[in-house]
Amino acid sequence: QVQLVESGGGLVQAGGSLRLSCAASGRTVATYFMGWFRQAPGKEREFVAALRWSGTVTYYADSVKGRVTISRDIAKNTVFLQMNRLKPEDTAVYYCAASERFSDSAPGMDYWGKGTLVTVSP
């Protein structure tokens, strides 16, 4: 199994930036797709961004494209989500997820972290 631990959430004003981190438990994640999802109060969990440990291709939801960057440090088994120009509608619990196959939907992911809260004030 894969264990994921998110960190880096917090309170930020609109227009500000945050960088989230997700630490994975082992090197088996190197063959996986890694993704970030978020869930706002009263809404379903939605896709934010994803990448594959090997390669340079990244995937972004239209809602965040141009404002977020997903990256990773393979040696440290860590994936990052840099978020800039944050908006109040970005407020959500952000979850790190891993899957053996790419998916841009929550049901397609195999492993999940517990989440880290991002609150963007107006």
PDB file of C-alpha atoms in Angstrom:
ATOM      1  CA  GLN A   1       0.000   0.000   0.000  1.00  0.00           C
ATOM      2  CA  VAL A   2       0.911   3.654  -0.384  1.00  0.00           C
ATOM      3  CA  GLN A   3       0.616   6.166   2.438  1.00  0.00           C
ATOM      4  CA  LEU A   4       0.335   9.864   1.667  1.00  0.00           C
ATOM      5  CA  VAL A   5       0.696  12.821   4.029  1.00  0.00           C
ATOM      6  CA  GLU A   6      -0.175  16.362   2.960  1.00  0.00           C
ATOM      7  CA  SER A   7       1.129  19.563   4.492  1.00  0.00           C
ATOM      8  CA  GLY A   8       1.333  23.266   3.733  1.00  0.00           C
ATOM      9  CA  GLY A   9      -2.274  24.348   4.012  1.00  0.00           C
ATOM     10  CA  GLY A  10      -3.302  27.446   5.883  1.00  0.00           C
ATOM     11  CA  LEU A  11      -5.032  30.791   5.739  1.00  0.00           C
ATOM     12  CA  VAL A  12      -4.143  33.192   2.954  1.00  0.00           C
ATOM     13  CA  GLN A  13      -5.713  36.316   1.518  1.00  0.00           C
ATOM     14  CA  ALA A  14      -7.032  36.429  -2.026  1.00  0.00           C
ATOM     15  CA  GLY A  15      -4.195  36.951  -4.460  1.00  0.00           C
ATOM     16  CA  GLY A  16      -1.700  35.193  -2.239  1.00  0.00           C
ATOM     17  CA  SER A  17       0.201  31.959  -2.701  1.00  0.00           C
ATOM     18  CA  LEU A  18       0.687  28.628  -0.975  1.00  0.00           C
ATOM     19  CA  ARG A  19       2.724  25.532  -1.683  1.00  0.00           C
ATOM     20  CA  LEU A  20       1.321  22.196  -0.649  1.00  0.00           C
ATOM     21  CA  SER A  21       3.466  19.117  -0.158  1.00  0.00           C
ATOM     22  CA  CYS A  22       2.598  15.437  -0.249  1.00  0.00           C
ATOM     23  CA  ALA A  23       5.030  12.884   1.124  1.00  0.00           C
ATOM     24  CA  ALA A  24       4.604   9.306  -0.072  1.00  0.00           C
ATOM     25  CA  SER A  25       5.647   6.252   1.900  1.00  0.00           C
ATOM     26  CA  GLY A  26       7.848   4.402  -0.564  1.00  0.00           C
ATOM     27  CA  ARG A  27       9.590   4.239  -3.908  1.00  0.00           C
ATOM     28  CA  THR A  28       6.805   2.156  -5.464  1.00  0.00           C
ATOM     29  CA  VAL A  29       5.083   5.477  -6.052  1.00  0.00           C
ATOM     30  CA  ALA A  30       7.678   6.192  -8.737  1.00  0.00           C
ATOM     31  CA  THR A  31       5.590   4.179 -11.212  1.00  0.00           C
ATOM     32  CA  TYR A  32       2.343   5.861 -10.173  1.00  0.00           C
ATOM     33  CA  PHE A  33       0.376   8.883 -11.227  1.00  0.00           C
ATOM     34  CA  MET A  34       0.150  11.453  -8.449  1.00  0.00           C
ATOM     35  CA  GLY A  35      -2.659  13.942  -8.214  1.00  0.00           C
ATOM     36  CA  TRP A  36      -4.179  16.716  -6.176  1.00  0.00           C
ATOM     37  CA  PHE A  37      -7.902  16.956  -5.526  1.00  0.00           C
ATOM     38  CA  ARG A  38      -9.913  19.366  -3.456  1.00  0.00           C
ATOM     39  CA  GLN A  39     -13.263  19.358  -1.735  1.00  0.00           C
ATOM     40  CA  ALA A  40     -15.084  22.496  -0.694  1.00  0.00           C
ATOM     41  CA  PRO A  41     -17.939  22.474   1.820  1.00  0.00           C
ATOM     42  CA  GLY A  42     -21.083  21.119   0.217  1.00  0.00           C
ATOM     43  CA  LYS A  43     -19.312  20.130  -2.996  1.00  0.00           C
ATOM     44  CA  GLU A  44     -17.942  16.930  -4.422  1.00  0.00           C
ATOM     45  CA  ARG A  45     -14.256  16.194  -4.535  1.00  0.00           C
ATOM     46  CA  GLU A  46     -12.789  17.588  -7.748  1.00  0.00           C
ATOM     47  CA  PHE A  47      -9.612  17.123  -9.722  1.00  0.00           C
ATOM     48  CA  VAL A  48      -6.962  19.836  -9.556  1.00  0.00           C
ATOM     49  CA  ALA A  49      -3.734  18.538 -11.087  1.00  0.00           C
ATOM     50  CA  ALA A  50      -1.756  15.367 -11.724  1.00  0.00           C
ATOM     51  CA  LEU A  51       1.545  14.076 -13.018  1.00  0.00           C
ATOM     52  CA  ARG A  52       3.473  10.878 -13.520  1.00  0.00           C
ATOM     53  CA  TRP A  53       6.610  10.312 -11.475  1.00  0.00           C
ATOM     54  CA  SER A  54       8.541   9.578 -14.654  1.00  0.00           C
ATOM     55  CA  GLY A  55       8.211  12.124 -17.421  1.00  0.00           C
ATOM     56  CA  THR A  56       7.337  15.778 -17.734  1.00  0.00           C
ATOM     57  CA  VAL A  57       3.662  15.679 -18.713  1.00  0.00           C
ATOM     58  CA  THR A  58       1.294  17.400 -16.311  1.00  0.00           C
ATOM     59  CA  TYR A  59      -2.479  17.724 -16.199  1.00  0.00           C
ATOM     60  CA  TYR A  60      -4.565  20.578 -14.835  1.00  0.00           C
ATOM     61  CA  ALA A  61      -8.203  21.309 -14.307  1.00  0.00           C
ATOM     62  CA  ASP A  62      -9.468  24.247 -16.328  1.00  0.00           C
ATOM     63  CA  SER A  63     -10.462  26.008 -13.124  1.00  0.00           C
ATOM     64  CA  VAL A  64      -6.860  26.295 -11.936  1.00  0.00           C
ATOM     65  CA  LYS A  65      -4.844  26.233 -15.149  1.00  0.00           C
ATOM     66  CA  GLY A  66      -2.350  29.069 -15.192  1.00  0.00           C
ATOM     67  CA  ARG A  67      -2.466  29.553 -11.428  1.00  0.00           C
ATOM     68  CA  VAL A  68      -1.099  26.262 -10.124  1.00  0.00           C
ATOM     69  CA  THR A  69       1.941  24.143 -10.858  1.00  0.00           C
ATOM     70  CA  ILE A  70       2.359  20.511  -9.903  1.00  0.00           C
ATOM     71  CA  SER A  71       5.871  19.166  -9.485  1.00  0.00           C
ATOM     72  CA  ARG A  72       7.722  16.405  -7.709  1.00  0.00           C
ATOM     73  CA  ASP A  73      10.977  15.371  -6.109  1.00  0.00           C
ATOM     74  CA  ILE A  74      11.329  11.712  -7.008  1.00  0.00           C
ATOM     75  CA  ALA A  75      14.257  11.095  -4.667  1.00  0.00           C
ATOM     76  CA  LYS A  76      12.196  12.358  -1.732  1.00  0.00           C
ATOM     77  CA  ASN A  77       8.931  10.736  -2.848  1.00  0.00           C
ATOM     78  CA  THR A  78       7.267  14.122  -2.594  1.00  0.00           C
ATOM     79  CA  VAL A  79       4.844  15.933  -4.873  1.00  0.00           C
ATOM     80  CA  PHE A  80       4.111  19.647  -4.633  1.00  0.00           C
ATOM     81  CA  LEU A  81       1.293  21.929  -5.630  1.00  0.00           C
ATOM     82  CA  GLN A  82       2.295  25.563  -5.990  1.00  0.00           C
ATOM     83  CA  MET A  83      -0.796  27.759  -5.953  1.00  0.00           C
ATOM     84  CA  ASN A  84      -0.674  31.418  -6.952  1.00  0.00           C
ATOM     85  CA  ARG A  85      -3.252  34.181  -7.285  1.00  0.00           C
ATOM     86  CA  LEU A  86      -5.540  32.313  -4.962  1.00  0.00           C
ATOM     87  CA  LYS A  87      -9.243  33.065  -4.993  1.00  0.00           C
ATOM     88  CA  PRO A  88     -11.864  32.589  -2.280  1.00  0.00           C
ATOM     89  CA  GLU A  89     -13.381  29.817  -4.389  1.00  0.00           C
ATOM     90  CA  ASP A  90     -10.116  27.890  -3.984  1.00  0.00           C
ATOM     91  CA  THR A  91     -11.015  27.355  -0.329  1.00  0.00           C
ATOM     92  CA  ALA A  92     -11.182  23.615   0.246  1.00  0.00           C
ATOM     93  CA  VAL A  93      -9.545  20.635   1.826  1.00  0.00           C
ATOM     94  CA  TYR A  94      -6.798  19.597  -0.561  1.00  0.00           C
ATOM     95  CA  TYR A  95      -6.031  15.906  -0.881  1.00  0.00           C
ATOM     96  CA  CYS A  96      -3.062  14.140  -2.340  1.00  0.00           C
ATOM     97  CA  ALA A  97      -3.876  10.951  -4.229  1.00  0.00           C
ATOM     98  CA  ALA A  98      -2.043   8.204  -6.082  1.00  0.00           C
ATOM     99  CA  SER A  99      -3.108   5.689  -8.692  1.00  0.00           C
ATOM    100  CA  GLU A 100      -1.536   3.023 -10.847  1.00  0.00           C
ATOM    101  CA  ARG A 101      -3.338   4.486 -13.854  1.00  0.00           C
ATOM    102  CA  PHE A 102      -4.091   8.079 -14.667  1.00  0.00           C
ATOM    103  CA  SER A 103      -7.440   9.411 -13.560  1.00  0.00           C
ATOM    104  CA  ASP A 104      -8.924  12.894 -13.364  1.00  0.00           C
ATOM    105  CA  SER A 105     -11.775  11.764 -11.135  1.00  0.00           C
ATOM    106  CA  ALA A 106     -11.725  10.890  -7.461  1.00  0.00           C
ATOM    107  CA  PRO A 107     -13.171   7.362  -7.853  1.00  0.00           C
ATOM    108  CA  GLY A 108     -10.253   6.500 -10.114  1.00  0.00           C
ATOM    109  CA  MET A 109      -7.623   7.077  -7.450  1.00  0.00           C
ATOM    110  CA  ASP A 110      -6.339   4.194  -5.344  1.00  0.00           C
ATOM    111  CA  TYR A 111      -4.731   5.917  -2.350  1.00  0.00           C
ATOM    112  CA  TRP A 112      -5.511   9.107  -0.453  1.00  0.00           C
ATOM    113  CA  GLY A 113      -3.984  11.331   2.159  1.00  0.00           C
ATOM    114  CA  LYS A 114      -6.013  12.829   4.982  1.00  0.00           C
ATOM    115  CA  GLY A 115      -6.026  16.289   3.436  1.00  0.00           C
ATOM    116  CA  THR A 116      -4.802  19.765   4.314  1.00  0.00           C
ATOM    117  CA  LEU A 117      -7.104  22.762   4.651  1.00  0.00           C
ATOM    118  CA  VAL A 118      -6.625  25.822   2.469  1.00  0.00           C
ATOM    119  CA  THR A 119      -8.688  28.873   3.369  1.00  0.00           C
ATOM    120  CA  VAL A 120      -8.615  31.913   1.110  1.00  0.00           C
ATOM    121  CA  SER A 121     -10.149  35.033   2.592  1.00  0.00           C
ATOM    122  CA  PRO A 122     -11.658  37.759   0.397  1.00  0.00           C
TER     123      PRO A 122
END
